[in-house]
Amino acid sequence: MSHSSNLEALIRQMPKAELHLHIEGSLEPELMFAIAQRNQIPLRFPSVDAVREAYNFHNLQSFLDIYYEGAQVLLHERDFYDLTRAYLDKMASENVRHVEIFFDPQTHTDRGVPFETVIRGIHRALIDAQTAYGISFRLILCFLRHLSEEAAMQTLEQALPFKQWIDAVGLDSSELGHPPEKFKTVFDRARNEGLLTVAHAGEEGPPDYIWQALDLLKVSRIDHGVRCLEDPKLVERLRQERMPLTVCPLSNIKLCVFPEMGQHNLKILLEKGLCVTVNSDDPAYFGGYLTENYRATQQALNLSVAEVIQLAKNSFEASFMPLDIKQAYIRELDALLQDSLSKTS
Ligand code: HPA
Ligand code: ZN
């Protein structure tokens, strides 16, 4: 077997965690059509293929427009269940052992779908997949940053009766012009309620947005964060704090954050000692789930076995799981690395 097919097998088989996944972004066109039909919602696309052909993006906003359009087929608890279950079935087949997924309640409540319908469907699928496959999970509620802080606060109020099911709040949607500071008060409130915080920052936005997420929103992770390299002081801060970055390589290429995978800065981030993780973001839209993100990145950047394993170890380290479980996964990955090195030497 060639070196690269060995690495592909390792990537598929190694235990890994996904920490940056928008559940609405896992809606495949086939399921979009099936749900649209049973909910009798007209789609402007004549076919599944036509939907896929429309997935040509030139920046974040051009993606978001079609992502919010697709989500409009989701109405009932069963729809949110089927969406989440389909994603988790795939993750089981890729040996993903833990997921921390985002959902965007405002995308649904603004269309009249009750908050409760959304979270009940998602949560039930998470519980069922945990039973079926042993995949553990956390759930992260994201506020849409193009909307007001008052709207985010109302969403947090709706969420509090379900606080037992929610581990953290996050911040997503259109980054430019919507800095983290806009949401300081609602993030303060969420932390007072015992929730952890994360935020998308430094995907299209400048390093200053990453500083704000750290200092004002007191985040436990930065989602994306790839623009940190423009600010050496920030890189040093992230390194010293071992602040995780949930990087999404295929997303970054599809949204033109980098012109091609060979120019992605993930390997440089790793070499600078940052806690980089690999994630899929919106896999139905960006052309690959978690394994494919690792595979494409490894190939384009010629990552070593040790670097691939480091990324998987980082995914557990950066997760919100208890320390003893993190350590068990990290030991398992260290053993895989030793095994792999002894075979090739
Ligand atoms: N960035 C911001 N908002 C999003 C993304 C993203 O990559 N995916 C879904 N909502
Ligand atoms: Zn994202």
CSV table of C-alpha atoms and ligand atoms in Angstrom, one decimal:
chain,number,residue,atom,x,y,z
A,1,MET,CA,0.0,0.0,0.0
A,2,SER,CA,1.2,3.5,-0.8
A,3,HIS,CA,2.0,6.0,1.9
A,4,SER,CA,-1.0,8.2,1.0
A,5,SER,CA,-3.5,5.4,1.1
A,6,ASN,CA,-2.1,4.4,4.5
A,7,LEU,CA,-2.7,7.9,5.7
A,8,GLU,CA,-6.2,7.9,4.2
A,9,ALA,CA,-7.0,4.8,6.1
A,10,LEU,CA,-5.5,6.2,9.3
A,11,ILE,CA,-7.6,9.4,8.9
A,12,ARG,CA,-10.8,7.4,8.5
A,13,GLN,CA,-10.1,5.0,11.3
A,14,MET,CA,-8.6,7.3,14.0
A,15,PRO,CA,-11.0,8.5,16.7
A,16,LYS,CA,-11.8,12.2,16.2
A,17,ALA,CA,-14.1,14.9,17.3
A,18,GLU,CA,-16.0,17.6,15.3
A,19,LEU,CA,-16.3,21.0,17.0
A,20,HIS,CA,-17.5,23.3,14.3
A,21,LEU,CA,-20.6,22.0,12.5
A,22,HIS,CA,-23.8,24.0,11.7
A,23,ILE,CA,-26.5,21.4,11.7
A,24,GLU,CA,-28.5,23.4,9.1
A,25,GLY,CA,-25.3,23.2,7.0
A,26,SER,CA,-25.6,19.4,6.9
A,27,LEU,CA,-28.9,19.5,4.9
A,28,GLU,CA,-28.1,17.5,1.8
A,29,PRO,CA,-30.2,18.5,-1.3
A,30,GLU,CA,-31.8,15.0,-1.4
A,31,LEU,CA,-33.2,15.5,2.2
A,32,MET,CA,-34.0,19.1,1.4
A,33,PHE,CA,-36.2,17.9,-1.5
A,34,ALA,CA,-37.8,15.1,0.6
A,35,ILE,CA,-38.7,17.4,3.4
A,36,ALA,CA,-39.9,20.2,1.1
A,37,GLN,CA,-42.2,17.7,-0.6
A,38,ARG,CA,-43.8,16.3,2.6
A,39,ASN,CA,-44.1,19.9,4.0
A,40,GLN,CA,-45.5,21.1,0.7
A,41,ILE,CA,-43.0,23.9,0.4
A,42,PRO,CA,-42.1,25.0,-3.1
A,43,LEU,CA,-38.4,25.2,-4.0
A,44,ARG,CA,-37.1,27.4,-6.8
A,45,PHE,CA,-34.9,24.6,-8.0
A,46,PRO,CA,-36.2,22.0,-10.5
A,47,SER,CA,-33.9,19.2,-9.2
A,48,VAL,CA,-31.4,18.0,-6.7
A,49,ASP,CA,-28.7,18.5,-9.3
A,50,ALA,CA,-29.8,22.1,-9.9
A,51,VAL,CA,-29.5,22.8,-6.2
A,52,ARG,CA,-25.9,21.4,-6.2
A,53,GLU,CA,-25.1,23.5,-9.3
A,54,ALA,CA,-26.1,26.7,-7.4
A,55,TYR,CA,-23.4,26.0,-4.7
A,56,ASN,CA,-20.8,28.3,-6.2
A,57,PHE,CA,-19.8,30.9,-3.7
A,58,HIS,CA,-17.5,33.9,-3.8
A,59,ASN,CA,-17.6,34.9,-0.2
A,60,LEU,CA,-19.4,34.2,3.1
A,61,GLN,CA,-22.5,36.2,2.3
A,62,SER,CA,-23.1,34.5,-1.1
A,63,PHE,CA,-23.2,31.2,0.8
A,64,LEU,CA,-25.3,32.5,3.7
A,65,ASP,CA,-28.1,33.6,1.3
A,66,ILE,CA,-28.6,30.1,-0.1
A,67,TYR,CA,-28.0,28.4,3.3
A,68,TYR,CA,-30.9,30.4,4.9
A,69,GLU,CA,-33.0,29.6,1.8
A,70,GLY,CA,-32.4,25.9,2.2
A,71,ALA,CA,-33.3,25.9,5.9
A,72,GLN,CA,-36.8,27.1,5.1
A,73,VAL,CA,-38.0,23.6,4.4
A,74,LEU,CA,-37.5,22.7,8.1
A,75,LEU,CA,-40.8,23.1,10.0
A,76,HIS,CA,-41.6,20.2,12.3
A,77,GLU,CA,-39.7,18.4,15.1
A,78,ARG,CA,-39.4,15.4,12.7
A,79,ASP,CA,-37.5,17.6,10.2
A,80,PHE,CA,-34.9,18.6,12.7
A,81,TYR,CA,-34.6,15.0,13.9
A,82,ASP,CA,-34.1,13.7,10.4
A,83,LEU,CA,-31.5,16.4,9.6
A,84,THR,CA,-29.5,15.7,12.8
A,85,ARG,CA,-29.8,12.0,12.6
A,86,ALA,CA,-28.5,11.9,9.0
A,87,TYR,CA,-25.4,13.8,10.0
A,88,LEU,CA,-24.8,11.6,13.0
A,89,ASP,CA,-25.2,8.4,10.9
A,90,LYS,CA,-22.5,9.7,8.7
A,91,MET,CA,-20.3,10.6,11.6
A,92,ALA,CA,-20.6,7.0,13.0
A,93,SER,CA,-19.4,5.7,9.7
A,94,GLU,CA,-16.3,7.9,9.9
A,95,ASN,CA,-15.4,7.0,13.5
A,96,VAL,CA,-16.2,10.4,14.8
A,97,ARG,CA,-16.6,9.8,18.5
A,98,HIS,CA,-17.8,13.2,19.8
A,99,VAL,CA,-19.6,16.2,18.2
A,100,GLU,CA,-20.2,19.7,19.4
A,101,ILE,CA,-22.8,21.1,17.0
A,102,PHE,CA,-24.2,24.5,16.4
A,103,PHE,CA,-27.8,25.4,15.7
A,104,ASP,CA,-29.3,28.7,14.6
A,105,PRO,CA,-32.6,29.1,16.3
A,106,GLN,CA,-33.3,32.5,14.8
A,107,THR,CA,-33.3,31.1,11.3
A,108,HIS,CA,-36.4,29.1,12.4
A,109,THR,CA,-38.1,31.2,15.0
A,110,ASP,CA,-38.2,34.2,12.6
A,111,ARG,CA,-40.3,32.0,10.3
A,112,GLY,CA,-42.7,31.1,13.1
A,113,VAL,CA,-41.2,27.7,14.0
A,114,PRO,CA,-41.2,27.5,17.8
A,115,PHE,CA,-37.8,27.3,19.5
A,116,GLU,CA,-39.0,24.2,21.3
A,117,THR,CA,-39.7,22.3,18.0
A,118,VAL,CA,-36.2,23.0,16.8
A,119,ILE,CA,-34.3,21.9,20.0
A,120,ARG,CA,-36.5,18.9,20.7
A,121,GLY,CA,-35.9,17.4,17.3
A,122,ILE,CA,-32.1,18.0,17.4
A,123,HIS,CA,-31.8,16.8,21.0
A,124,ARG,CA,-33.7,13.6,20.4
A,125,ALA,CA,-31.5,12.7,17.4
A,126,LEU,CA,-28.4,13.4,19.5
A,127,ILE,CA,-29.6,11.1,22.3
A,128,ASP,CA,-30.6,8.3,19.8
A,129,ALA,CA,-27.2,8.4,18.1
A,130,GLN,CA,-25.5,8.3,21.4
A,131,THR,CA,-27.4,5.2,22.2
A,132,ALA,CA,-26.9,3.6,18.8
A,133,TYR,CA,-23.3,4.5,18.2
A,134,GLY,CA,-21.8,5.8,21.5
A,135,ILE,CA,-21.2,9.2,19.9
A,136,SER,CA,-21.1,11.8,22.7
A,137,PHE,CA,-22.2,15.4,22.1
A,138,ARG,CA,-22.6,19.0,23.2
A,139,LEU,CA,-25.0,21.5,21.8
A,140,ILE,CA,-24.1,25.1,21.0
A,141,LEU,CA,-26.8,27.8,20.4
A,142,CYS,CA,-25.6,30.4,17.9
A,143,PHE,CA,-26.8,34.0,17.7
A,144,LEU,CA,-27.1,35.5,14.2
A,145,ARG,CA,-24.7,38.4,14.3
A,146,HIS,CA,-26.4,40.3,11.4
A,147,LEU,CA,-29.5,40.7,13.7
A,148,SER,CA,-29.6,42.9,16.8
A,149,GLU,CA,-28.3,42.2,20.3
A,150,GLU,CA,-31.9,42.6,21.5
A,151,ALA,CA,-33.0,39.7,19.2
A,152,ALA,CA,-30.1,37.6,20.5
A,153,MET,CA,-31.3,38.4,24.1
A,154,GLN,CA,-34.8,37.3,23.3
A,155,THR,CA,-33.5,34.1,21.8
A,156,LEU,CA,-31.5,33.4,25.0
A,157,GLU,CA,-34.6,33.9,27.0
A,158,GLN,CA,-36.4,31.4,24.9
A,159,ALA,CA,-33.6,29.0,25.4
A,160,LEU,CA,-33.3,29.2,29.1
A,161,PRO,CA,-36.1,26.6,29.8
A,162,PHE,CA,-33.9,24.2,27.8
A,163,LYS,CA,-30.6,25.2,29.5
A,164,GLN,CA,-30.0,21.6,30.5
A,165,TRP,CA,-29.6,20.7,26.8
A,166,ILE,CA,-27.4,23.6,25.9
A,167,ASP,CA,-23.7,23.8,26.7
A,168,ALA,CA,-22.6,27.0,25.1
A,169,VAL,CA,-23.6,30.0,23.0
A,170,GLY,CA,-21.8,31.0,19.8
A,171,LEU,CA,-21.9,33.8,17.2
A,172,ASP,CA,-22.2,33.1,13.4
A,173,SER,CA,-23.5,34.6,10.2
A,174,SER,CA,-22.2,37.7,8.4
A,175,GLU,CA,-19.0,38.7,10.2
A,176,LEU,CA,-17.8,41.9,8.6
A,177,GLY,CA,-19.5,44.9,10.1
A,178,HIS,CA,-20.8,42.8,13.1
A,179,PRO,CA,-17.9,42.8,15.6
A,180,PRO,CA,-18.1,40.6,18.7
A,181,GLU,CA,-18.5,43.8,20.9
A,182,LYS,CA,-22.0,44.1,19.6
A,183,PHE,CA,-23.0,41.1,21.6
A,184,LYS,CA,-21.1,41.7,24.9
A,185,THR,CA,-24.2,42.1,27.1
A,186,VAL,CA,-25.9,38.9,25.8
A,187,PHE,CA,-22.7,36.9,26.2
A,188,ASP,CA,-22.3,38.2,29.8
A,189,ARG,CA,-25.9,37.1,30.5
A,190,ALA,CA,-25.2,33.6,29.0
A,191,ARG,CA,-22.1,33.2,31.1
A,192,ASN,CA,-24.0,34.2,34.2
A,193,GLU,CA,-26.4,31.4,33.4
A,194,GLY,CA,-23.5,29.0,33.4
A,195,LEU,CA,-23.1,28.6,29.6
A,196,LEU,CA,-19.7,28.5,27.9
A,197,THR,CA,-19.0,30.8,25.0
A,198,VAL,CA,-17.4,30.5,21.5
A,199,ALA,CA,-17.5,32.9,18.5
A,200,HIS,CA,-16.8,32.9,14.8
A,201,ALA,CA,-13.9,35.4,14.4
A,202,GLY,CA,-11.2,36.0,11.9
A,203,GLU,CA,-12.8,34.1,9.1
A,204,GLU,CA,-13.4,37.2,7.0
A,205,GLY,CA,-13.1,39.7,9.8
A,206,PRO,CA,-9.8,41.2,11.0
A,207,PRO,CA,-7.6,40.1,14.0
A,208,ASP,CA,-9.3,42.8,16.1
A,209,TYR,CA,-12.5,40.7,16.1
A,210,ILE,CA,-10.5,37.8,17.6
A,211,TRP,CA,-9.2,40.1,20.3
A,212,GLN,CA,-12.7,41.2,21.0
A,213,ALA,CA,-14.0,37.6,21.2
A,214,LEU,CA,-11.3,36.8,23.7
A,215,ASP,CA,-11.5,39.9,25.9
A,216,LEU,CA,-15.2,40.9,25.7
A,217,LEU,CA,-17.0,37.6,25.0
A,218,LYS,CA,-14.5,35.5,27.1
A,219,VAL,CA,-14.7,32.6,24.6
A,220,SER,CA,-13.3,29.1,25.2
A,221,ARG,CA,-12.6,28.6,21.5
A,222,ILE,CA,-12.3,30.8,18.4
A,223,ASP,CA,-14.3,29.4,15.4
A,224,HIS,CA,-12.1,29.8,12.2
A,225,GLY,CA,-9.6,32.3,13.5
A,226,VAL,CA,-7.4,31.9,10.4
A,227,ARG,CA,-6.7,35.6,10.0
A,228,CYS,CA,-4.8,35.6,13.4
A,229,LEU,CA,-1.6,35.2,11.5
A,230,GLU,CA,-1.8,38.9,10.5
A,231,ASP,CA,-1.1,39.9,14.1
A,232,PRO,CA,2.0,38.3,15.8
A,233,LYS,CA,1.0,39.5,19.3
A,234,LEU,CA,-2.3,37.7,18.8
A,235,VAL,CA,-0.7,34.5,17.7
A,236,GLU,CA,1.5,34.6,20.8
A,237,ARG,CA,-1.6,35.1,23.0
A,238,LEU,CA,-3.4,32.2,21.4
A,239,ARG,CA,-0.4,30.0,21.7
A,240,GLN,CA,0.3,30.8,25.4
A,241,GLU,CA,-3.4,30.2,26.3
A,242,ARG,CA,-3.6,27.2,24.1
A,243,MET,CA,-6.8,28.8,22.8
A,244,PRO,CA,-8.3,26.4,20.2
A,245,LEU,CA,-9.1,27.4,16.6
A,246,THR,CA,-11.8,25.4,14.9
A,247,VAL,CA,-10.5,25.6,11.4
A,248,CYS,CA,-12.7,24.5,8.5
A,249,PRO,CA,-10.5,23.9,5.4
A,250,LEU,CA,-13.0,23.0,2.7
A,251,SER,CA,-15.2,25.9,3.9
A,252,ASN,CA,-12.3,28.3,3.6
A,253,ILE,CA,-11.7,27.3,0.0
A,254,LYS,CA,-15.4,27.3,-1.1
A,255,LEU,CA,-15.8,30.8,0.5
A,256,CYS,CA,-12.6,32.1,-1.1
A,257,VAL,CA,-10.8,32.8,2.3
A,258,PHE,CA,-7.8,31.1,0.5
A,259,PRO,CA,-7.6,30.7,-3.3
A,260,GLU,CA,-6.8,26.9,-3.1
A,261,MET,CA,-6.0,24.3,-0.5
A,262,GLY,CA,-2.3,24.4,-1.1
A,263,GLN,CA,-2.3,27.9,0.1
A,264,HIS,CA,-4.3,27.3,3.3
A,265,ASN,CA,-2.4,28.4,6.5
A,266,LEU,CA,-3.4,25.4,8.7
A,267,LYS,CA,0.1,23.9,8.6
A,268,ILE,CA,1.7,27.2,9.6
A,269,LEU,CA,-0.8,27.6,12.4
A,270,LEU,CA,0.2,24.1,13.7
A,271,GLU,CA,3.9,24.9,13.3
A,272,LYS,CA,3.4,28.1,15.4
A,273,GLY,CA,2.2,25.8,18.2
A,274,LEU,CA,-1.5,26.7,18.1
A,275,CYS,CA,-4.3,24.3,19.1
A,276,VAL,CA,-5.6,23.9,15.6
A,277,THR,CA,-8.6,21.5,14.9
A,278,VAL,CA,-10.1,20.4,11.6
A,279,ASN,CA,-13.9,20.7,11.1
A,280,SER,CA,-16.5,20.7,8.3
A,281,ASP,CA,-18.6,23.8,9.0
A,282,ASP,CA,-21.4,23.2,6.5
A,283,PRO,CA,-20.5,19.9,4.8
A,284,ALA,CA,-23.6,19.6,2.5
A,285,TYR,CA,-22.6,23.0,1.0
A,286,PHE,CA,-18.8,22.7,1.0
A,287,GLY,CA,-18.3,19.3,-0.5
A,288,GLY,CA,-17.1,17.1,2.4
A,289,TYR,CA,-17.6,15.8,5.9
A,290,LEU,CA,-15.0,15.6,8.6
A,291,THR,CA,-12.8,12.8,7.1
A,292,GLU,CA,-12.8,14.5,3.7
A,293,ASN,CA,-11.6,17.8,5.4
A,294,TYR,CA,-8.7,15.9,7.0
A,295,ARG,CA,-7.9,14.1,3.7
A,296,ALA,CA,-7.9,17.1,1.5
A,297,THR,CA,-5.8,19.1,3.9
A,298,GLN,CA,-3.3,16.3,4.5
A,299,GLN,CA,-2.9,15.9,0.8
A,300,ALA,CA,-2.6,19.6,-0.2
A,301,LEU,CA,-0.3,20.5,2.7
A,302,ASN,CA,1.6,17.2,2.8
A,303,LEU,CA,0.9,16.7,6.5
A,304,SER,CA,2.8,14.0,8.3
A,305,VAL,CA,1.2,11.1,10.3
A,306,ALA,CA,2.3,12.9,13.4
A,307,GLU,CA,0.6,16.2,12.3
A,308,VAL,CA,-2.6,14.4,11.4
A,309,ILE,CA,-2.7,12.6,14.8
A,310,GLN,CA,-1.9,16.0,16.5
A,311,LEU,CA,-5.0,17.5,14.8
A,312,ALA,CA,-7.2,14.7,16.2
A,313,LYS,CA,-5.6,15.0,19.6
A,314,ASN,CA,-6.3,18.7,19.5
A,315,SER,CA,-10.0,18.0,18.7
A,316,PHE,CA,-10.4,16.2,22.0
A,317,GLU,CA,-8.3,18.6,23.9
A,318,ALA,CA,-10.4,21.5,22.6
A,319,SER,CA,-13.7,19.8,23.3
A,320,PHE,CA,-16.0,20.4,26.3
A,321,MET,CA,-15.7,16.8,27.5
A,322,PRO,CA,-14.5,16.0,31.0
A,323,LEU,CA,-10.7,15.8,31.3
A,324,ASP,CA,-10.5,12.1,32.0
A,325,ILE,CA,-12.3,11.2,28.8
A,326,LYS,CA,-10.2,13.6,26.8
A,327,GLN,CA,-7.1,12.0,28.2
A,328,ALA,CA,-8.3,8.5,27.3
A,329,TYR,CA,-8.8,9.5,23.6
A,330,ILE,CA,-5.5,11.3,23.6
A,331,ARG,CA,-3.7,8.2,24.9
A,332,GLU,CA,-5.5,6.1,22.2
A,333,LEU,CA,-4.2,8.5,19.5
A,334,ASP,CA,-0.7,8.4,20.9
A,335,ALA,CA,-0.8,4.6,20.7
A,336,LEU,CA,-2.0,4.8,17.1
A,337,LEU,CA,1.0,7.1,16.3
A,338,GLN,CA,3.5,4.8,17.9
A,339,ASP,CA,2.0,1.9,16.0
A,340,SER,CA,2.1,3.8,12.7
A,341,LEU,CA,5.7,4.9,13.2
A,342,SER,CA,6.9,1.4,14.2
A,343,LYS,CA,5.3,0.0,10.9
A,344,THR,CA,7.0,2.5,8.6
A,345,SER,CA,10.5,2.3,10.2
B,1,HPA,N1,-19.4,31.6,9.1
B,1,HPA,C1,-20.4,32.3,9.6
B,1,HPA,N2,-21.6,31.9,9.7
B,1,HPA,C2,-21.9,30.7,9.3
B,1,HPA,C3,-21.0,29.8,8.8
B,1,HPA,C4,-19.6,30.3,8.7
B,1,HPA,O1,-18.7,29.6,8.2
B,1,HPA,N3,-21.6,28.7,8.5
B,1,HPA,C5,-22.9,28.8,8.8
B,1,HPA,N4,-23.1,30.0,9.3
B,2,ZN,ZN,-19.1,28.1,10.9
